[in-house]
Amino acid sequence: MDLQFLGTSSGVPTKARNVSATAVIEASGKSWYLVDCGEGTQHQLLHTPLSMRDLRGIFITHVHGDHCYGLPGLLASAGMSGRSEPLELIMPLALHEWLRLSLAVSQTYLPFELHLLAVETLQDWRSAQVAVTTVELSHRVPSYGFVFTEINPEPRLDTERLQADGIPRGPLWGDLAHGRQVEHEGRVLDTLTYLKASRAARRIVVCGDNDSPALLAEVAKGADVLVHEATFTEPVLQRSQSNFGHSTAAAVAQFAEAAGVPNLVLTHFSARYQDNPQRSPSIDDVRQEALAHYSGQLTLARDLQRYHLGKDGLLAAV
Amino acid sequence: MDLQFLGTSSGVPTKARNVSATAVIEASGKSWYLVDCGEGTQHQLLHTPLSMRDLRGIFITHVHGDHCYGLPGLLASAGMSGRSEPLELIMPLALHEWLRLSLAVSQTYLPFELHLLAVETLQDWRSAQVAVTTVELSHRVPSYGFVFTEINPEPRLDTERLQADGIPRGPLWGDLAHGRQVEHEGRVLDTLTYLKASRAARRIVVCGDNDSPALLAEVAKGADVLVHEATFTEPVLQRSQSNFGHSTAAAVAQFAEAAGVPNLVLTHFSARYQDNPQRSPSIDDVRQEALAHYSGQLTLARDLQRYHLGKDGLLAAV
């Protein structure tokens, strides 16, 4: 699985970073999922190979504008580009009426079905390749994280079971291996019964805004990658009067270290952190603060950068 | 007065052109007005010297998303940047509820007053420097153009009138020249009475989507600049089944020539027109089609390009 960041700035866009949006890409490299859709997400997509036709679902973590204002434009452009497959959109119930009104008032008629699901009551959402569950976070408004887990990755024939069930080696095995339903001795064989994953399923957790990383304790177990906001560093937080419902790099790094998460990706940086390390505060301050508490593979997300979760279990820029 | 284009593409953004937004800038170079606000307008502003604090009014031509989806994000960011002065927003009545819901549902609380006015009933809107009137256009939905006319440009003392009224030359004249109200022989002198424009007022017409340039016949009289969409060229239109309520470069150029408009700016180009003249159709096809019908100063708007209306009455890139 890959990740491609479409926006890594908190609250407002900067010249270098757009507001929140993250693409989670299947191991096939084609089908993908969008977490959050700040204004300008469709513009960022123009600079990636991701196609709106291959988008399998949109997940919105919370109602703040920097996480959802890009939805009406993204959907309108998807319509104009000729998407015809239904699209599922999982988001806070409060945004459902707003999105419908946004499309209606602008007389935008989509040529595909839009299925709106409430994140508050989402149960085990699945595409053909990926299962998604939610985790409740803590922010100024209700906020969620999304746990993406591969389903049956790289399936191979379960030859032991085939032999035990007396299915003769030959064309039948080939059909099952290609996912085709076959008949044998008058009964239909279910392809899924005879396919099993040839490697462990990957798990990526992509979080919305959150001031309490400890809420991720359960889902962090067995997660390969944790994508979490690090809006502030400790010195900046201490000078301000409030954390505004956000986390510091230190707090997230400490949590990830304790939970044993092998890959930590920080994002959603306050616009005050400059990309130029000569300026203060800089994004390098965020990195140094996290490194002081975390010994795993640390990534500070950059706009449009794609990261690949390799066979060694480590996330690396590609 | 200056113009700076923030988006010149029709319907969808491209890598080179954003969706519609145009800044009209006062002769002072500071205060400005925004016509249309497609998604990503606030991003474009980051690449200009224009400040949200100096914005005096927003005017939306019609309800289509590529002309208004950027409003919630622009206003939210203006709030976060600390704007405190009230802001007037002139737009189709149908968008008022949508904008209020967009801010409310995302829990965006602006630190400035937002005054929503209906474009359908707008009467002679004025700031200190500019008067704005509307003109009805023809599109798939109701669409408007906005006529910006300078008020009393570069005012100088009306010395003839001062002498006729017996106001003695001296400190009183200085106070009036600086716009200060003064008292003379027991009565208050109104500064506007004794100031008059030292040059003709400039007039710039910025239009929304429109398939009937002839509707501009009245407002084109005396206009210095006409900014109008040229979504298609004639050959492209002939191949499609519909004009979708838009104009061709030829139709707009013919109108501007007949109306004697000295400066014509075309914008809102279909994304099919490539900036690379080696590709077909290219933006150069639009230019050639317009040039065949128009002998004035022709400009094809480019994103982020600023244009100055000079003392010679001609618009030029700066």
XYZ file of C-alpha atoms in Angstrom:
636
model
C 0.000 0.000 0.000
C 1.061 3.559 -0.699
C 0.244 6.946 0.761
C 0.246 10.203 -1.159
C -0.266 13.446 0.707
C -2.354 16.097 -1.022
C -2.332 18.590 1.848
C -0.276 18.765 5.052
C -1.027 22.249 6.454
C -3.278 22.974 9.410
C -6.186 25.420 9.006
C -4.973 27.520 6.071
C -3.034 26.743 2.899
C 0.505 28.059 2.447
C 2.534 28.361 -0.752
C 4.131 24.964 -0.023
C 1.338 23.052 1.718
C -2.366 22.718 1.056
C -5.009 21.963 3.681
C -5.766 18.365 4.636
C -6.194 15.473 2.211
C -4.471 12.077 2.115
C -4.667 9.368 -0.548
C -4.411 5.720 0.567
C -3.527 3.617 -2.465
C -4.040 -0.145 -2.834
C -1.044 -2.403 -3.416
C -2.161 -2.633 -7.068
C -1.258 1.066 -7.324
C -4.546 1.951 -8.980
C -7.640 1.955 -6.761
C -7.432 4.483 -3.951
C -9.241 6.076 -1.030
C -9.318 9.727 0.022
C -9.180 10.783 3.673
C -10.320 14.409 4.076
C -10.809 16.837 1.243
C -9.745 20.381 2.057
C -10.245 23.164 -0.509
C -7.936 22.654 -3.482
C -7.697 18.863 -3.211
C -8.837 18.494 -6.829
C -6.080 20.922 -7.836
C -3.458 18.809 -6.050
C -4.728 15.670 -7.792
C -3.823 17.258 -11.149
C -0.181 16.822 -10.107
C -0.517 13.096 -9.315
C -1.268 9.989 -11.393
C -4.404 9.354 -9.289
C -7.631 9.285 -11.290
C -11.078 10.193 -9.994
C -12.337 7.108 -11.841
C -10.270 4.836 -9.588
C -11.414 6.464 -6.342
C -13.225 3.823 -4.260
C -14.355 5.901 -1.280
C -14.026 9.255 0.487
C -13.668 9.453 4.268
C -14.015 12.762 6.150
C -12.641 12.894 9.692
C -14.560 15.931 11.021
C -16.588 18.999 10.040
C -13.881 21.700 10.008
C -13.634 23.479 6.671
C -9.966 22.723 6.057
C -10.959 19.043 5.950
C -14.100 19.194 3.767
C -14.508 22.432 1.751
C -12.973 20.771 -1.323
C -15.733 18.166 -1.623
C -18.259 19.981 -3.857
C -15.599 20.962 -6.402
C -13.945 17.542 -6.395
C -17.263 15.813 -7.045
C -18.329 18.321 -9.722
C -15.031 17.828 -11.564
C -15.293 14.043 -11.213
C -18.685 14.337 -12.886
C -17.321 16.502 -15.708
C -14.479 14.020 -16.246
C -17.053 11.315 -16.893
C -17.007 9.155 -13.788
C -20.059 6.891 -13.857
C -19.502 4.382 -11.013
C -21.280 5.009 -7.713
C -19.134 6.635 -5.029
C -19.419 6.128 -1.274
C -18.731 9.081 0.945
C -18.318 8.497 4.667
C -18.557 11.694 6.689
C -20.112 13.368 9.724
C -23.881 13.426 9.435
C -23.891 17.229 9.797
C -22.090 17.529 6.451
C -24.627 15.472 4.488
C -27.184 18.274 4.131
C -24.433 20.803 3.417
C -22.979 18.706 0.592
C -26.395 18.080 -0.950
C -27.189 21.808 -0.788
C -23.769 22.711 -2.255
C -24.473 20.577 -5.317
C -28.133 21.582 -5.609
C -27.664 25.353 -5.252
C -24.926 25.352 -7.911
C -27.106 23.190 -10.176
C -24.446 20.499 -10.271
C -25.898 17.204 -11.490
C -23.502 14.298 -11.027
C -23.548 11.507 -13.637
C -22.816 8.977 -10.868
C -24.627 7.912 -7.705
C -23.341 9.430 -4.504
C -23.970 7.306 -1.404
C -23.627 9.310 1.796
C -22.856 7.277 4.928
C -22.572 8.639 8.466
C -19.128 8.192 9.975
C -20.758 8.127 13.410
C -22.423 4.769 12.694
C -20.039 3.212 10.164
C -19.679 -0.552 10.567
C -16.849 -2.396 8.904
C -16.907 -0.753 5.468
C -15.364 -2.850 2.680
C -14.259 -2.573 -0.897
C -12.963 -5.593 -2.787
C -9.449 -5.094 -1.399
C -9.677 -3.052 1.789
C -11.693 -3.068 5.030
C -12.112 0.219 6.890
C -13.112 0.733 10.508
C -13.245 3.929 12.551
C -11.737 5.053 15.841
C -13.087 7.960 17.881
C -10.628 10.752 18.614
C -10.777 13.899 20.754
C -10.971 17.379 19.221
C -13.056 20.564 19.503
C -15.683 18.727 17.431
C -16.231 14.961 17.070
C -13.305 13.594 15.046
C -12.423 10.147 13.723
C -9.510 8.116 12.513
C -9.808 5.497 9.772
C -8.133 2.085 9.925
C -7.393 0.628 6.477
C -6.701 -3.123 6.486
C -5.989 -5.181 3.384
C -8.378 -8.059 2.686
C -6.720 -11.330 1.722
C -3.589 -9.744 0.196
C -1.945 -11.493 -2.767
C -4.209 -14.549 -2.577
C -2.818 -17.956 -3.530
C -4.593 -21.299 -3.910
C -5.001 -23.182 -0.639
C -3.750 -26.444 -2.123
C -3.956 -28.364 1.165
C -7.635 -27.608 1.451
C -8.262 -28.369 -2.227
C -6.685 -31.806 -1.793
C -8.495 -32.425 1.505
C -11.801 -31.611 -0.217
C -10.921 -33.894 -3.116
C -10.889 -31.214 -5.807
C -8.721 -32.695 -8.568
C -5.654 -30.764 -9.664
C -6.181 -29.335 -13.184
C -8.324 -26.709 -14.933
C -10.590 -26.377 -11.877
C -7.637 -25.137 -9.793
C -6.749 -22.659 -12.485
C -10.279 -21.271 -12.566
C -10.338 -20.891 -8.779
C -6.920 -19.232 -8.792
C -8.296 -16.636 -11.218
C -11.260 -15.954 -8.956
C -13.792 -17.769 -11.168
C -16.627 -19.705 -9.534
C -16.587 -23.347 -10.692
C -18.824 -26.384 -10.375
C -17.545 -29.723 -9.193
C -19.667 -32.846 -8.780
C -22.870 -30.844 -8.843
C -21.921 -28.217 -6.256
C -20.679 -24.670 -6.798
C -17.258 -24.022 -5.293
C -16.792 -20.596 -3.715
C -13.537 -19.121 -4.917
C -12.876 -17.354 -1.589
C -12.911 -20.665 0.261
C -9.865 -21.884 -1.635
C -7.808 -18.693 -1.722
C -5.702 -17.530 1.185
C -3.452 -14.530 1.755
C 0.174 -15.206 0.915
C 1.407 -12.472 3.231
C 0.174 -10.586 6.304
C -2.427 -7.899 5.658
C -1.091 -4.356 5.881
C -2.786 -1.907 8.208
C -2.608 1.895 7.912
C -4.302 4.250 10.383
C -5.069 7.768 9.109
C -6.305 10.114 11.823
C -8.247 13.348 11.943
C -7.434 16.146 14.352
C -6.837 14.743 17.834
C -5.461 15.953 21.152
C -5.318 12.491 22.785
C -3.095 9.973 20.957
C -3.775 7.405 23.720
C -7.237 6.896 22.165
C -5.400 4.988 19.420
C -3.990 2.357 21.774
C -6.211 -0.466 20.500
C -5.965 0.215 16.757
C -2.227 0.866 16.974
C -1.676 -2.794 17.845
C -0.523 -4.444 14.652
C -0.688 -1.225 12.628
C 2.099 -0.813 10.099
C 1.688 2.931 9.710
C 0.168 5.652 11.886
C -0.610 8.969 10.165
C -1.306 11.592 12.841
C -1.433 15.357 13.131
C 1.415 17.203 14.861
C 0.046 20.728 14.670
C 2.420 22.160 17.269
C 5.741 21.639 18.997
C 5.948 21.832 22.788
C 7.607 25.304 22.971
C 4.947 26.818 20.697
C 2.154 25.179 22.686
C 3.558 26.470 25.956
C 3.514 30.039 24.653
C -0.111 29.827 23.488
C -3.128 29.685 25.778
C -4.659 26.524 24.319
C -3.888 23.429 22.300
C -7.068 24.046 20.261
C -7.721 20.324 20.429
C -4.423 19.432 18.721
C -1.358 17.336 19.514
C 2.338 18.154 19.688
C 5.023 16.206 17.857
C 6.356 15.052 21.240
C 3.028 13.675 22.423
C 2.417 11.722 19.220
C 5.997 10.418 19.106
C 5.821 9.234 22.719
C 2.593 7.405 22.013
C 3.899 5.741 18.842
C 7.079 4.650 20.620
C 5.147 3.118 23.524
C 2.701 1.419 21.144
C 5.517 -0.001 19.032
C 4.219 1.411 15.750
C 6.976 0.813 13.183
C 6.156 3.800 10.913
C 4.943 7.196 12.137
C 3.902 9.894 9.683
C 3.339 13.393 11.049
C 1.196 15.907 9.129
C -1.202 18.885 9.597
C 1.531 21.310 10.597
C 0.714 24.816 11.788
C 1.504 27.321 9.002
C 4.013 28.973 11.349
C 6.541 26.142 10.754
C 8.721 27.242 7.853
C 10.118 24.775 5.361
C 13.357 26.772 5.395
C 15.331 25.410 8.392
C 17.110 28.810 8.690
C 13.840 30.307 9.909
C 12.244 29.776 13.292
C 10.081 27.952 14.047
C 10.819 25.540 11.209
C 9.496 22.153 10.199
C 12.867 20.824 11.326
C 11.901 21.727 14.916
C 8.930 19.362 14.527
C 11.223 16.610 13.260
C 13.769 17.042 16.053
C 11.061 17.051 18.721
C 9.595 13.797 17.389
C 13.016 12.131 16.972
C 13.766 12.752 20.644
C 10.906 10.415 21.590
C 10.544 7.947 18.706
C 13.007 5.355 17.435
C 10.946 3.919 14.564
C 10.709 5.094 10.944
C 9.695 8.775 11.186
C 8.249 10.673 8.202
C 7.170 14.299 8.064
C 4.613 14.348 5.267
C 5.212 16.673 2.325
C 2.608 17.750 -0.197
C 2.433 15.534 -3.296
C 5.073 13.164 -1.921
C 4.209 9.490 -2.350
C 5.366 6.911 0.190
C 5.517 3.155 -0.317
C 5.185 0.565 2.435
C 7.844 -1.908 1.374
C 8.246 -5.641 1.910
C 10.638 -4.802 4.749
C 7.701 -3.176 6.538
C 9.237 0.291 6.312
C 7.669 3.341 4.705
C 9.875 5.161 2.215
C 9.445 8.098 -0.176
C 9.188 6.989 -3.812
C -7.253 50.909 -11.986
C -5.693 47.484 -12.293
C -6.975 43.987 -12.938
C -5.393 40.808 -11.630
C -6.726 37.466 -12.761
C -6.861 34.699 -10.168
C -8.569 32.128 -12.383
C -9.196 32.009 -16.130
C -10.381 28.441 -16.778
C -13.959 27.401 -17.476
C -15.587 24.743 -15.284
C -12.547 22.856 -14.018
C -9.052 23.913 -12.951
C -6.040 22.934 -15.057
C -2.372 22.924 -14.076
C -1.991 26.405 -15.568
C -5.377 28.007 -14.913
C -7.674 28.031 -11.909
C -11.451 28.464 -12.044
C -12.975 31.945 -12.114
C -11.908 34.876 -9.943
C -10.881 38.410 -10.920
C -9.478 41.190 -8.734
C -10.368 44.798 -9.612
C -7.860 47.090 -7.902
C -8.329 50.799 -7.161
C -5.939 53.335 -8.677
C -4.316 53.600 -5.222
C -3.147 50.002 -5.765
C -4.366 48.887 -2.346
C -8.122 48.514 -1.912
C -9.643 45.922 -4.192
C -12.785 44.057 -5.193
C -13.237 40.405 -6.044
C -15.505 39.243 -8.866
C -16.291 35.515 -8.502
C -14.525 33.140 -6.163
C -13.976 29.673 -7.586
C -12.371 26.963 -5.460
C -8.725 27.777 -4.793
C -9.063 31.560 -5.035
C -7.481 31.958 -1.593
C -4.575 29.816 -2.787
C -4.045 32.083 -5.796
C -4.067 35.169 -3.562
C -1.007 33.789 -1.736
C 0.917 34.494 -4.954
C -0.185 38.156 -5.187
C 0.382 41.256 -3.035
C -3.383 41.537 -2.465
C -4.414 41.382 1.201
C -7.734 40.135 2.538
C -7.700 43.168 4.852
C -7.889 45.515 1.857
C -10.766 43.687 0.177
C -13.737 46.074 -0.056
C -16.392 43.814 -1.550
C -17.045 40.447 -3.191
C -19.317 40.131 -6.233
C -20.549 36.743 -7.493
C -21.913 36.608 -11.039
C -23.943 33.372 -10.817
C -24.494 30.174 -8.837
C -22.261 27.727 -10.729
C -19.667 26.101 -8.477
C -16.629 27.180 -10.481
C -17.605 30.761 -9.607
C -18.428 30.417 -5.885
C -17.084 27.232 -4.226
C -14.032 29.137 -2.942
C -16.089 31.495 -0.770
C -16.272 29.535 2.520
C -12.512 28.882 2.586
C -11.616 32.439 1.561
C -13.762 33.890 4.355
C -12.509 31.397 6.954
C -8.899 32.227 6.103
C -9.658 35.977 6.157
C -10.975 35.450 9.672
C -7.900 33.503 10.751
C -5.656 36.244 9.302
C -7.337 38.734 11.617
C -9.608 40.786 9.381
C -12.014 42.764 11.571
C -13.728 45.198 9.172
C -17.205 44.310 7.902
C -17.309 42.805 4.422
C -20.081 43.143 1.862
C -20.825 40.181 -0.353
C -23.080 40.664 -3.353
C -24.343 37.391 -4.785
C -27.376 35.482 -6.037
C -29.934 35.107 -3.267
C -29.848 31.308 -3.654
C -26.242 31.282 -2.425
C -26.956 33.172 0.806
C -28.352 30.182 2.718
C -25.622 27.929 1.298
C -22.839 30.237 2.475
C -24.363 30.611 5.939
C -24.722 26.822 6.212
C -21.152 26.264 4.969
C -19.780 28.435 7.772
C -22.179 27.119 10.427
C -21.743 23.409 9.722
C -17.950 23.731 9.833
C -18.213 25.773 13.058
C -16.438 28.704 11.418
C -16.971 31.891 13.406
C -15.780 34.990 11.541
C -14.308 37.846 13.587
C -15.870 40.344 11.145
C -19.413 41.123 10.069
C -20.507 39.628 6.779
C -23.232 41.571 4.981
C -24.963 39.493 2.328
C -26.696 41.473 -0.444
C -28.749 40.015 -3.291
C -27.281 40.706 -6.726
C -30.805 40.487 -8.158
C -31.832 43.727 -6.399
C -28.519 45.555 -6.094
C -28.854 49.326 -6.483
C -25.827 51.487 -7.115
C -23.411 49.963 -4.585
C -20.572 52.283 -3.513
C -17.333 52.239 -1.615
C -15.384 55.442 -1.005
C -13.708 55.183 -4.426
C -15.831 53.016 -6.668
C -19.489 52.733 -7.697
C -20.767 49.367 -8.900
C -23.874 48.632 -10.919
C -25.087 45.391 -12.449
C -26.075 44.269 -15.917
C -28.182 41.182 -16.617
C -26.651 38.595 -18.905
C -27.911 35.365 -20.496
C -26.714 31.934 -19.336
C -28.141 28.571 -18.240
C -28.841 30.252 -14.892
C -29.328 33.971 -14.134
C -25.945 35.650 -14.571
C -24.703 39.209 -14.070
C -21.936 41.532 -15.067
C -20.542 44.219 -12.753
C -19.726 47.755 -13.902
C -16.993 49.380 -11.798
C -16.827 53.186 -12.162
C -14.390 55.405 -10.277
C -15.938 58.087 -8.067
C -14.356 61.522 -8.386
C -10.901 60.271 -9.410
C -7.839 62.264 -8.279
C -9.905 65.113 -6.788
C -8.546 68.686 -6.923
C -9.924 71.847 -5.331
C -12.613 73.567 -7.383
C -10.986 76.983 -7.044
C -13.543 78.718 -9.238
C -16.339 77.637 -6.977
C -14.373 78.497 -3.831
C -13.838 82.021 -5.120
C -17.451 82.346 -6.281
C -18.591 81.307 -2.790
C -16.204 83.766 -1.169
C -14.076 81.228 0.671
C -10.745 82.983 1.232
C -7.572 81.376 -0.095
C -5.431 80.044 2.770
C -5.586 77.301 5.447
C -9.286 76.677 4.752
C -8.467 75.629 1.169
C -5.738 73.319 2.451
C -8.129 71.643 4.860
C -10.726 71.131 2.124
C -8.071 69.780 -0.244
C -7.185 67.153 2.361
C -10.824 66.146 2.724
C -11.317 67.777 6.113
C -14.662 69.408 6.930
C -14.183 73.063 7.862
C -16.295 75.900 9.259
C -16.480 79.306 7.623
C -18.575 82.204 8.872
C -20.706 79.947 11.037
C -21.507 77.283 8.422
C -19.946 73.878 7.851
C -18.411 73.480 4.379
C -18.839 70.070 2.786
C -15.535 68.911 1.409
C -17.138 67.096 -1.545
C -18.732 70.336 -2.752
C -15.324 71.880 -3.404
C -13.477 68.892 -4.830
C -13.799 67.785 -8.449
C -12.277 65.003 -10.473
C -9.120 66.009 -12.309
C -9.535 63.328 -14.929
C -12.327 61.233 -16.408
C -13.554 58.340 -14.264
C -12.413 54.922 -15.450
C -14.987 52.250 -16.111
C -14.339 48.495 -16.132
C -17.033 45.919 -16.887
C -16.433 42.384 -15.549
C -18.963 39.846 -16.790
C -20.175 36.461 -15.665
C -20.946 33.658 -18.093
C -22.964 34.975 -21.018
C -24.103 33.776 -24.434
C -25.406 37.175 -25.644
C -22.769 39.931 -25.699
C -25.352 42.321 -27.191
C -26.887 42.594 -23.711
C -23.873 44.742 -22.856
C -24.658 47.415 -25.462
C -25.680 50.065 -22.931
C -22.903 49.544 -20.363
C -20.243 49.220 -23.044
C -20.761 52.889 -23.944
C -17.920 54.746 -22.300
C -16.382 51.599 -20.813
C -12.587 51.521 -20.842
C -12.309 47.773 -20.392
C -14.648 44.850 -21.059
C -13.767 41.546 -19.381
C -15.837 38.786 -20.961
C -15.792 35.009 -21.223
C -14.706 33.354 -24.476
C -15.263 29.737 -23.528
C -15.148 28.426 -27.083
C -13.920 29.167 -30.570
C -16.307 28.848 -33.512
C -14.892 25.539 -34.889
C -15.186 23.887 -31.469
C -18.707 25.194 -30.998
C -19.771 23.912 -34.411
C -18.590 20.403 -33.515
C -20.494 20.336 -30.209
C -24.254 20.134 -29.863
C -24.693 23.201 -27.662
C -23.033 26.435 -26.600
C -23.953 25.615 -22.971
C -24.870 29.269 -22.524
C -21.388 30.495 -23.458
C -19.859 32.804 -26.045
C -17.196 32.317 -28.682
C -14.165 34.547 -29.076
C -15.556 35.678 -32.434
C -18.921 36.739 -31.030
C -17.386 38.747 -28.199
C -14.803 40.359 -30.463
C -17.467 41.382 -32.985
C -19.529 42.941 -30.234
C -16.578 44.832 -28.719
C -15.548 46.131 -32.140
C -19.032 47.385 -32.937
C -19.396 48.954 -29.475
C -16.027 50.696 -29.772
C -14.654 49.287 -26.500
C -10.935 50.229 -26.460
C -9.757 47.257 -24.328
C -11.172 43.740 -24.527
C -10.041 41.039 -22.093
C -11.064 37.467 -22.832
C -11.119 34.852 -20.054
C -12.920 31.653 -18.884
C -11.386 29.432 -21.541
C -12.462 25.844 -21.990
C -9.791 23.530 -20.542
C -9.383 22.013 -24.019
C -7.374 25.058 -25.188
C -3.714 24.263 -24.545
C -1.232 26.945 -23.569
C 1.295 25.235 -25.823
C 0.615 26.647 -29.330
C 2.016 23.433 -30.848
C -1.062 21.593 -29.600
C -4.553 21.851 -31.004
C -6.810 23.442 -30.056
C -4.590 26.022 -28.375
C -5.197 29.309 -26.640
C -3.615 30.893 -29.685
C -6.649 29.774 -31.716
C -8.787 31.872 -29.355
C -6.499 34.873 -29.886
C -6.466 34.541 -33.678
C -10.245 34.208 -33.819
C -10.706 37.366 -31.740
C -8.070 39.325 -33.681
C -9.936 38.643 -36.907
C -12.864 40.697 -35.621
C -11.419 43.226 -33.173
C -8.993 46.074 -33.804
C -8.686 47.410 -30.233
C -6.316 46.344 -27.461
C -6.893 42.604 -27.072
C -5.793 40.702 -23.973
C -6.152 36.998 -23.234
C -6.152 36.842 -19.446
C -3.521 34.686 -17.757
C -3.631 33.474 -14.170
C -1.867 35.773 -11.693
C -1.066 38.319 -14.412
C -1.743 41.921 -13.389
C -2.839 44.484 -15.969
C -2.735 48.261 -15.584
C -5.064 50.701 -17.295
C -2.605 53.445 -18.229
C -3.030 57.180 -18.796
C -3.102 56.434 -22.517
C -6.318 54.494 -21.896
C -4.726 51.187 -22.885
C -4.524 48.083 -20.740
C -1.057 46.542 -20.446
C 0.524 43.688 -18.484
C 2.655 44.895 -15.585
